[in-house]
mmCIF file of C-alpha atoms in Angstrom:
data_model
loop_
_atom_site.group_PDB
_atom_site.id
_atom_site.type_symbol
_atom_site.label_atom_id
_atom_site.label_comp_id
_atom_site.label_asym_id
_atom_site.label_seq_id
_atom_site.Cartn_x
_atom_site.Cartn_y
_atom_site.Cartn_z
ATOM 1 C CA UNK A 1 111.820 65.657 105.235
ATOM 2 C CA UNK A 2 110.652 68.832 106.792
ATOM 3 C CA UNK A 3 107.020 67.735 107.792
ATOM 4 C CA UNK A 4 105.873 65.305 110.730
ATOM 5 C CA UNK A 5 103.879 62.867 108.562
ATOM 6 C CA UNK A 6 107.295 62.468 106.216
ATOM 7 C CA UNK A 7 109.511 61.839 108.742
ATOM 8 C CA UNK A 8 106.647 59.481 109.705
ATOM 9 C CA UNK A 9 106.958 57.693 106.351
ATOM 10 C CA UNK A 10 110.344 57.880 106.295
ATOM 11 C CA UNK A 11 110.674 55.929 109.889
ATOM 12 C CA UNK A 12 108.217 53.114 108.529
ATOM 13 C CA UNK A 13 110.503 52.591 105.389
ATOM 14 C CA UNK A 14 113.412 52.577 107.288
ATOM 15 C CA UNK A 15 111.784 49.435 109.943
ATOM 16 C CA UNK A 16 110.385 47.786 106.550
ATOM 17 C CA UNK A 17 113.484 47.937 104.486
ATOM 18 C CA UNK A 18 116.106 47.667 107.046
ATOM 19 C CA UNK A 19 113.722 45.185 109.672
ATOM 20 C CA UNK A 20 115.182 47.564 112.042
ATOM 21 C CA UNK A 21 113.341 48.793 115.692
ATOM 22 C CA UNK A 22 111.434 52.184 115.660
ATOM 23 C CA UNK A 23 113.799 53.782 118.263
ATOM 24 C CA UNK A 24 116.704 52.638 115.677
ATOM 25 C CA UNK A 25 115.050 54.528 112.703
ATOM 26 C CA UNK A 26 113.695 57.676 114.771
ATOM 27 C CA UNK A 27 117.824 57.802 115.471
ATOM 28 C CA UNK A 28 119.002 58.094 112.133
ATOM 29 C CA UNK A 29 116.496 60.708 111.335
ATOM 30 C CA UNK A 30 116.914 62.680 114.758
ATOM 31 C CA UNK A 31 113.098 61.924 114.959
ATOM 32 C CA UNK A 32 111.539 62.185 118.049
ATOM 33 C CA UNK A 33 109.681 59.103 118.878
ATOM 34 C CA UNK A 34 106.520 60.810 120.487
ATOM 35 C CA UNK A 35 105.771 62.729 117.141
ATOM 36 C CA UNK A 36 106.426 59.323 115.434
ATOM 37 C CA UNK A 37 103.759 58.009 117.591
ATOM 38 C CA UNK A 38 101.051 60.820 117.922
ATOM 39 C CA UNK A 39 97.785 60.428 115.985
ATOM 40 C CA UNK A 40 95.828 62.944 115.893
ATOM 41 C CA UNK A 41 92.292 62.660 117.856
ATOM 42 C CA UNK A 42 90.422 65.428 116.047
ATOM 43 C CA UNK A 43 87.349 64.258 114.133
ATOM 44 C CA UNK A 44 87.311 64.354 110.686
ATOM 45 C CA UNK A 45 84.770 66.729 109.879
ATOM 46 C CA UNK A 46 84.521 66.106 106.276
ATOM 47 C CA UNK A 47 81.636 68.234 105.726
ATOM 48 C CA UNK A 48 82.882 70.906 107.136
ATOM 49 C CA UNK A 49 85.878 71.104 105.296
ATOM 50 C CA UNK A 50 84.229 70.565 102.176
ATOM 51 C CA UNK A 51 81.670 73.614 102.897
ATOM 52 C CA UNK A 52 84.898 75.599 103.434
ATOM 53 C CA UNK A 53 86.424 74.855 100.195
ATOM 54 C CA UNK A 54 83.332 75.611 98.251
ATOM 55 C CA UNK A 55 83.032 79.059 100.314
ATOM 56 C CA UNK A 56 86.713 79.863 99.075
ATOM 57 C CA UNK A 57 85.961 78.941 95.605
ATOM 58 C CA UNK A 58 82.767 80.979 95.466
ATOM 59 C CA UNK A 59 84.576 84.249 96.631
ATOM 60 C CA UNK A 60 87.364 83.219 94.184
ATOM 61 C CA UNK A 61 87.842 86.221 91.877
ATOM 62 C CA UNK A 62 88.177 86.265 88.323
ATOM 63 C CA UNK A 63 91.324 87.902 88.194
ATOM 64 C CA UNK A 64 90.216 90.057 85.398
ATOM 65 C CA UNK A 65 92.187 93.555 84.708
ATOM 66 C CA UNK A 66 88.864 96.064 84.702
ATOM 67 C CA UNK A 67 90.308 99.186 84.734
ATOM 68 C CA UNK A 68 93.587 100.601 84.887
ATOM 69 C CA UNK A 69 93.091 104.552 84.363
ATOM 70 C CA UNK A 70 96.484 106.557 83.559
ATOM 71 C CA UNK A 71 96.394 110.542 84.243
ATOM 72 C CA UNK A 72 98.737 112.690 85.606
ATOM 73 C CA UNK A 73 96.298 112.994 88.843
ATOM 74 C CA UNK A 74 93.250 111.240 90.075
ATOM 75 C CA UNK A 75 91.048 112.539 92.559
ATOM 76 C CA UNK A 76 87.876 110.889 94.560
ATOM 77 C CA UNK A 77 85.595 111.984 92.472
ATOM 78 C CA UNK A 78 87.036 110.835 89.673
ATOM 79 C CA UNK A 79 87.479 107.322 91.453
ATOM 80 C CA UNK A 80 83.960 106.839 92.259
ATOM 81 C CA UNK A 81 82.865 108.118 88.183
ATOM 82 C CA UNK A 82 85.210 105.306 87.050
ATOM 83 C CA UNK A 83 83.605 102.893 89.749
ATOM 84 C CA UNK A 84 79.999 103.994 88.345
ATOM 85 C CA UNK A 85 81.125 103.044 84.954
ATOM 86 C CA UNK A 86 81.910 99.581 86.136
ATOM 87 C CA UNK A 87 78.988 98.659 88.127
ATOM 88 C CA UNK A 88 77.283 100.019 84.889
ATOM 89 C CA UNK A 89 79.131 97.174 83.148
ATOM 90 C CA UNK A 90 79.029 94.495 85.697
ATOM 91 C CA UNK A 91 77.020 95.044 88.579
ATOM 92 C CA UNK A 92 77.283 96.093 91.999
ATOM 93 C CA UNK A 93 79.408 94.518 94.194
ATOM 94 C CA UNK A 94 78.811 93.620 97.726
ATOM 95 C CA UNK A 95 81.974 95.138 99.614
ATOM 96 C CA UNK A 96 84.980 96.675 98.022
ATOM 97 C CA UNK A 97 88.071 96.505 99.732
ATOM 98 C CA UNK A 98 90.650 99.432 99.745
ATOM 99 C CA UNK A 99 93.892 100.676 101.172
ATOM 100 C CA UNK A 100 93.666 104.436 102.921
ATOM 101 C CA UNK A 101 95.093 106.820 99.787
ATOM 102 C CA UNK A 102 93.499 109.889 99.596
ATOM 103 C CA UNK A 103 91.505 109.035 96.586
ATOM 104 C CA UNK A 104 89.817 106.465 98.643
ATOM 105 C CA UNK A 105 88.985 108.234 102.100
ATOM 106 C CA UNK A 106 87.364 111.182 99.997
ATOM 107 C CA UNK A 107 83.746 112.593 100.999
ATOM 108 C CA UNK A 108 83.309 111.874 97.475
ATOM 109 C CA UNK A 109 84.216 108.101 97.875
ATOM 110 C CA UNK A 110 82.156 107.679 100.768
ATOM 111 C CA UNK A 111 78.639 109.950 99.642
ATOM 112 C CA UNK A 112 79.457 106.903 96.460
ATOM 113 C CA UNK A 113 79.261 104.238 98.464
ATOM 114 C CA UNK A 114 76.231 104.962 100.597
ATOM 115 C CA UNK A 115 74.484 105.999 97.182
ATOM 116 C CA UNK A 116 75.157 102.330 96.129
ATOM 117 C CA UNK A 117 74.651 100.925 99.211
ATOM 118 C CA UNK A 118 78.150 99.158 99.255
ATOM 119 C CA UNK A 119 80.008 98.390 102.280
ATOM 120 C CA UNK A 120 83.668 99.664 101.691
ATOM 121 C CA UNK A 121 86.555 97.998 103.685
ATOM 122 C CA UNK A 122 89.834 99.611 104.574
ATOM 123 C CA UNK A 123 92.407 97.870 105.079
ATOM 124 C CA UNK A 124 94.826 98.280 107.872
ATOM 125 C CA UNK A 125 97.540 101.558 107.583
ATOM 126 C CA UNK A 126 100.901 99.722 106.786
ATOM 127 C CA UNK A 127 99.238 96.231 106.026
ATOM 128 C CA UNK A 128 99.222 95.669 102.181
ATOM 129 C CA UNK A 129 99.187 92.003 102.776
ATOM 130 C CA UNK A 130 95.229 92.468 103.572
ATOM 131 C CA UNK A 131 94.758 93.521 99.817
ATOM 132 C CA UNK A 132 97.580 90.694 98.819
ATOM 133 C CA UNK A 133 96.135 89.755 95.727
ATOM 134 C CA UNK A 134 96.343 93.566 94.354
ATOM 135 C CA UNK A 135 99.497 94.039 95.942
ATOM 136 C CA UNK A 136 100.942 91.197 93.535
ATOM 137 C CA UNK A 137 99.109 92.200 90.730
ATOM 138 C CA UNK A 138 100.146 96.148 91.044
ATOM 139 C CA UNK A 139 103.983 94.249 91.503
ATOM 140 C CA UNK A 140 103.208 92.396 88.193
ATOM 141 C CA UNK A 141 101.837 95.409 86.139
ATOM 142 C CA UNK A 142 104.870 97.664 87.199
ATOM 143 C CA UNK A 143 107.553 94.567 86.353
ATOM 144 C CA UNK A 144 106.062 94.026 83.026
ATOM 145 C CA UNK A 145 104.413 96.609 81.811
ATOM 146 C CA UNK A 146 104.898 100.019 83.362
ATOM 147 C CA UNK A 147 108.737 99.496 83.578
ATOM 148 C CA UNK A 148 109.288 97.909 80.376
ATOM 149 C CA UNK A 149 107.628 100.480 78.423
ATOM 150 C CA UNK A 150 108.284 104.116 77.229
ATOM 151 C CA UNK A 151 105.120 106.279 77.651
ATOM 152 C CA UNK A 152 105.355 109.447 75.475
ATOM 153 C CA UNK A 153 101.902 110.603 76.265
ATOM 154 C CA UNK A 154 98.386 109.885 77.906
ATOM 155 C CA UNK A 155 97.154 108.847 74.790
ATOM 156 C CA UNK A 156 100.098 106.439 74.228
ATOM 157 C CA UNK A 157 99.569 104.937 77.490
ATOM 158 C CA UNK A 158 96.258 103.866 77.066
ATOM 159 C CA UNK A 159 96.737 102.483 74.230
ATOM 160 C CA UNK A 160 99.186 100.281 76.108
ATOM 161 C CA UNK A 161 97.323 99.459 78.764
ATOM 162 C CA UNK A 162 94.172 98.225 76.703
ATOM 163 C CA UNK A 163 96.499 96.254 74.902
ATOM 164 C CA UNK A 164 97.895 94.852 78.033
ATOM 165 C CA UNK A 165 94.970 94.572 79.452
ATOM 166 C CA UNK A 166 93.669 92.537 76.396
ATOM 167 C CA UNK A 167 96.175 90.279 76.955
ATOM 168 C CA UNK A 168 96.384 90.343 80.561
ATOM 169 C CA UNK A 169 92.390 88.641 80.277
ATOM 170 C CA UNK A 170 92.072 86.784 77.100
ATOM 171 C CA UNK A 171 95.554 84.823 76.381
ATOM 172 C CA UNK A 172 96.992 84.490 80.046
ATOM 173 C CA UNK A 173 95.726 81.545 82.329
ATOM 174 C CA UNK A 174 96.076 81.400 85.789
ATOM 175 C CA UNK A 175 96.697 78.237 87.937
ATOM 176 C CA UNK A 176 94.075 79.545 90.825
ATOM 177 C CA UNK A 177 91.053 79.659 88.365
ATOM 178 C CA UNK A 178 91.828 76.311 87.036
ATOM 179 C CA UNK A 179 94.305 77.831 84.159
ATOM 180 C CA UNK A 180 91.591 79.840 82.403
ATOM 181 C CA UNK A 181 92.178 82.967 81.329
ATOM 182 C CA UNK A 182 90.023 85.729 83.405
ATOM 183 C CA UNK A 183 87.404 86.223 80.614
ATOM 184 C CA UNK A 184 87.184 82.874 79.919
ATOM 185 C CA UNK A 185 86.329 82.217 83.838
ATOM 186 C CA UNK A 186 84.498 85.263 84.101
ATOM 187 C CA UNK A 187 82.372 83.913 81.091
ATOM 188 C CA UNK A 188 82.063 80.255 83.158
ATOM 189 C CA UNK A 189 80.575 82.017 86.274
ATOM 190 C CA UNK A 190 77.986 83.892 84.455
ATOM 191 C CA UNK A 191 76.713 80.750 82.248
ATOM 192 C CA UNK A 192 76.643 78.987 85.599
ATOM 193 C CA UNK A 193 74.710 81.490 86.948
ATOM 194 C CA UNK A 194 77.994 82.180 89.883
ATOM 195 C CA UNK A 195 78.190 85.872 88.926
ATOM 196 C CA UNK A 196 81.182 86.751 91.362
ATOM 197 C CA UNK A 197 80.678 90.542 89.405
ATOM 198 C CA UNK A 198 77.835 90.805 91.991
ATOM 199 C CA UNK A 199 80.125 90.357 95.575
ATOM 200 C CA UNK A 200 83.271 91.066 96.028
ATOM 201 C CA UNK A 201 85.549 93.754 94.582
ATOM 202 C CA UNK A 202 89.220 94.860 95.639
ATOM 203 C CA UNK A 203 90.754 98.067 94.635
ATOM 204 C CA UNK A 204 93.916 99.317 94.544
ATOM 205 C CA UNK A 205 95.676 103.030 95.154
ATOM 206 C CA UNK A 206 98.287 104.694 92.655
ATOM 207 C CA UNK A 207 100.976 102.245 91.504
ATOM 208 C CA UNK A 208 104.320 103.296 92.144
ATOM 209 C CA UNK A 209 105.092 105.760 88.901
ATOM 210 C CA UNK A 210 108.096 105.584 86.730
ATOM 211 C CA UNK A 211 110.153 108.247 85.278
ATOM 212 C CA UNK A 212 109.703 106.505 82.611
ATOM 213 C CA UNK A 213 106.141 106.452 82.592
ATOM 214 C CA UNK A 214 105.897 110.047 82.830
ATOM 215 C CA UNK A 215 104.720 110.193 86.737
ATOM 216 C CA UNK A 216 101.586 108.756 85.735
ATOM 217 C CA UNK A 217 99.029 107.335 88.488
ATOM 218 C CA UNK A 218 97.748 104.077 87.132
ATOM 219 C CA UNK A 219 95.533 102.165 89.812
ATOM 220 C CA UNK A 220 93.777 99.372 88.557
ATOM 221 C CA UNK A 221 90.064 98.504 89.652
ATOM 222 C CA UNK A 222 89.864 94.289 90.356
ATOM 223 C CA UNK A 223 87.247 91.605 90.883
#
């Protein structure tokens, strides 16, 4: 029992059960009485906590792969050209969320995002738990893809990451959308008419290259 509201249930089984006093039971658990006894005054607030769930699900992402660009260097420029090619494809996005690599802090990266009039957050130096959900993800990729495979070229590694990328959104559900795949969650948002292409967008700097993988720099784009 490691939370209050267990050892709570555990001291009214033990008076049921055993008919025994409340100081008796809170001494076999090493309970201490006043948390046995506290109830908490704070109002409900229902409402509020339902608004606050339906905020988190709304900026849920899909957890769709987008892009996941190999080359043997990748420059600002070339960031915000593969950026351009997504909002193309699914819209702008309201904020985009970044760590500090070069790539990202370019003059190129920011004259792109005051052209598209989107507000770009960087995350703390030395705090990758503010971009969590790409740290995991880039941890993922590099467990079971990137070391697992043998890259002989550029060409070969795209064709591995499309594949895995393939797979990655149409055959693998995840528990926080529900366990949809991304495209199939993706696809529920837009027939709702919940396009989360439109506000939120987290990026990611270079994964951590292999020797196997040929020193490639592989960061992939997420919504």
């Amino acid at each position: 029992m490691v939370g209050p509201a267990a050892v709570r249930q555990g001291v009214a089984h033990l008076r049921t059960v055993f008919e025994i006093s409340e100081r008796r039971a809170c001494s076999i658990l090493q309970a201490d009485r006043k948390m046995v006894r506290y109830r908490s005054c704070r109002p409900p607030e229902t409402g509020l906590r339902e608004r606050l769930n339906a905020l988190a699900t709304e900026r849920r992402v899909t957890r769709e792969r987008l892009a996941a660009i190999p080359d043997t260097s990748i420059s600002g420029r070339r960031v915000a050209r593969e950026l351009s090619v997504l909002v193309a494809q699914r819209g702008r996005p309201g904020m985009i969320v970044s760590d500090n690599g070069a790539e990202f802090t370019s003059t190129a990266i920011l004259a792109w995002a005051e052209d598209h009039r989107v507000a770009w957050h960087y995350i703390a130096p030395g705090k990758p738990t503010q971009n969590g959900f790409v740290e995991s993800f880039n941890g993922r990729m590099r467990d079971e893809l990137l070391s697992e495979g043998l890259f002989f070229s550029l060409d070969h590694a795209r064709q591995k990451l499309a594949s895995g990328a393939e797979d990655y959104n149409t055959r693998r559900p995840h528990s926080s959308i529900g366990y949809q795949t991304p495209a199939a969650y993706a696809a529920h948002l837009n027939a709702t008419g919940r396009d989360s292409g439109s506000r939120w967008m987290k990026v990611q700097g270079q994964a951590e290259p292999t020797q196997r993988s040929s020193n490639l720099e592989l960061p992939p784009f997420e919504y």
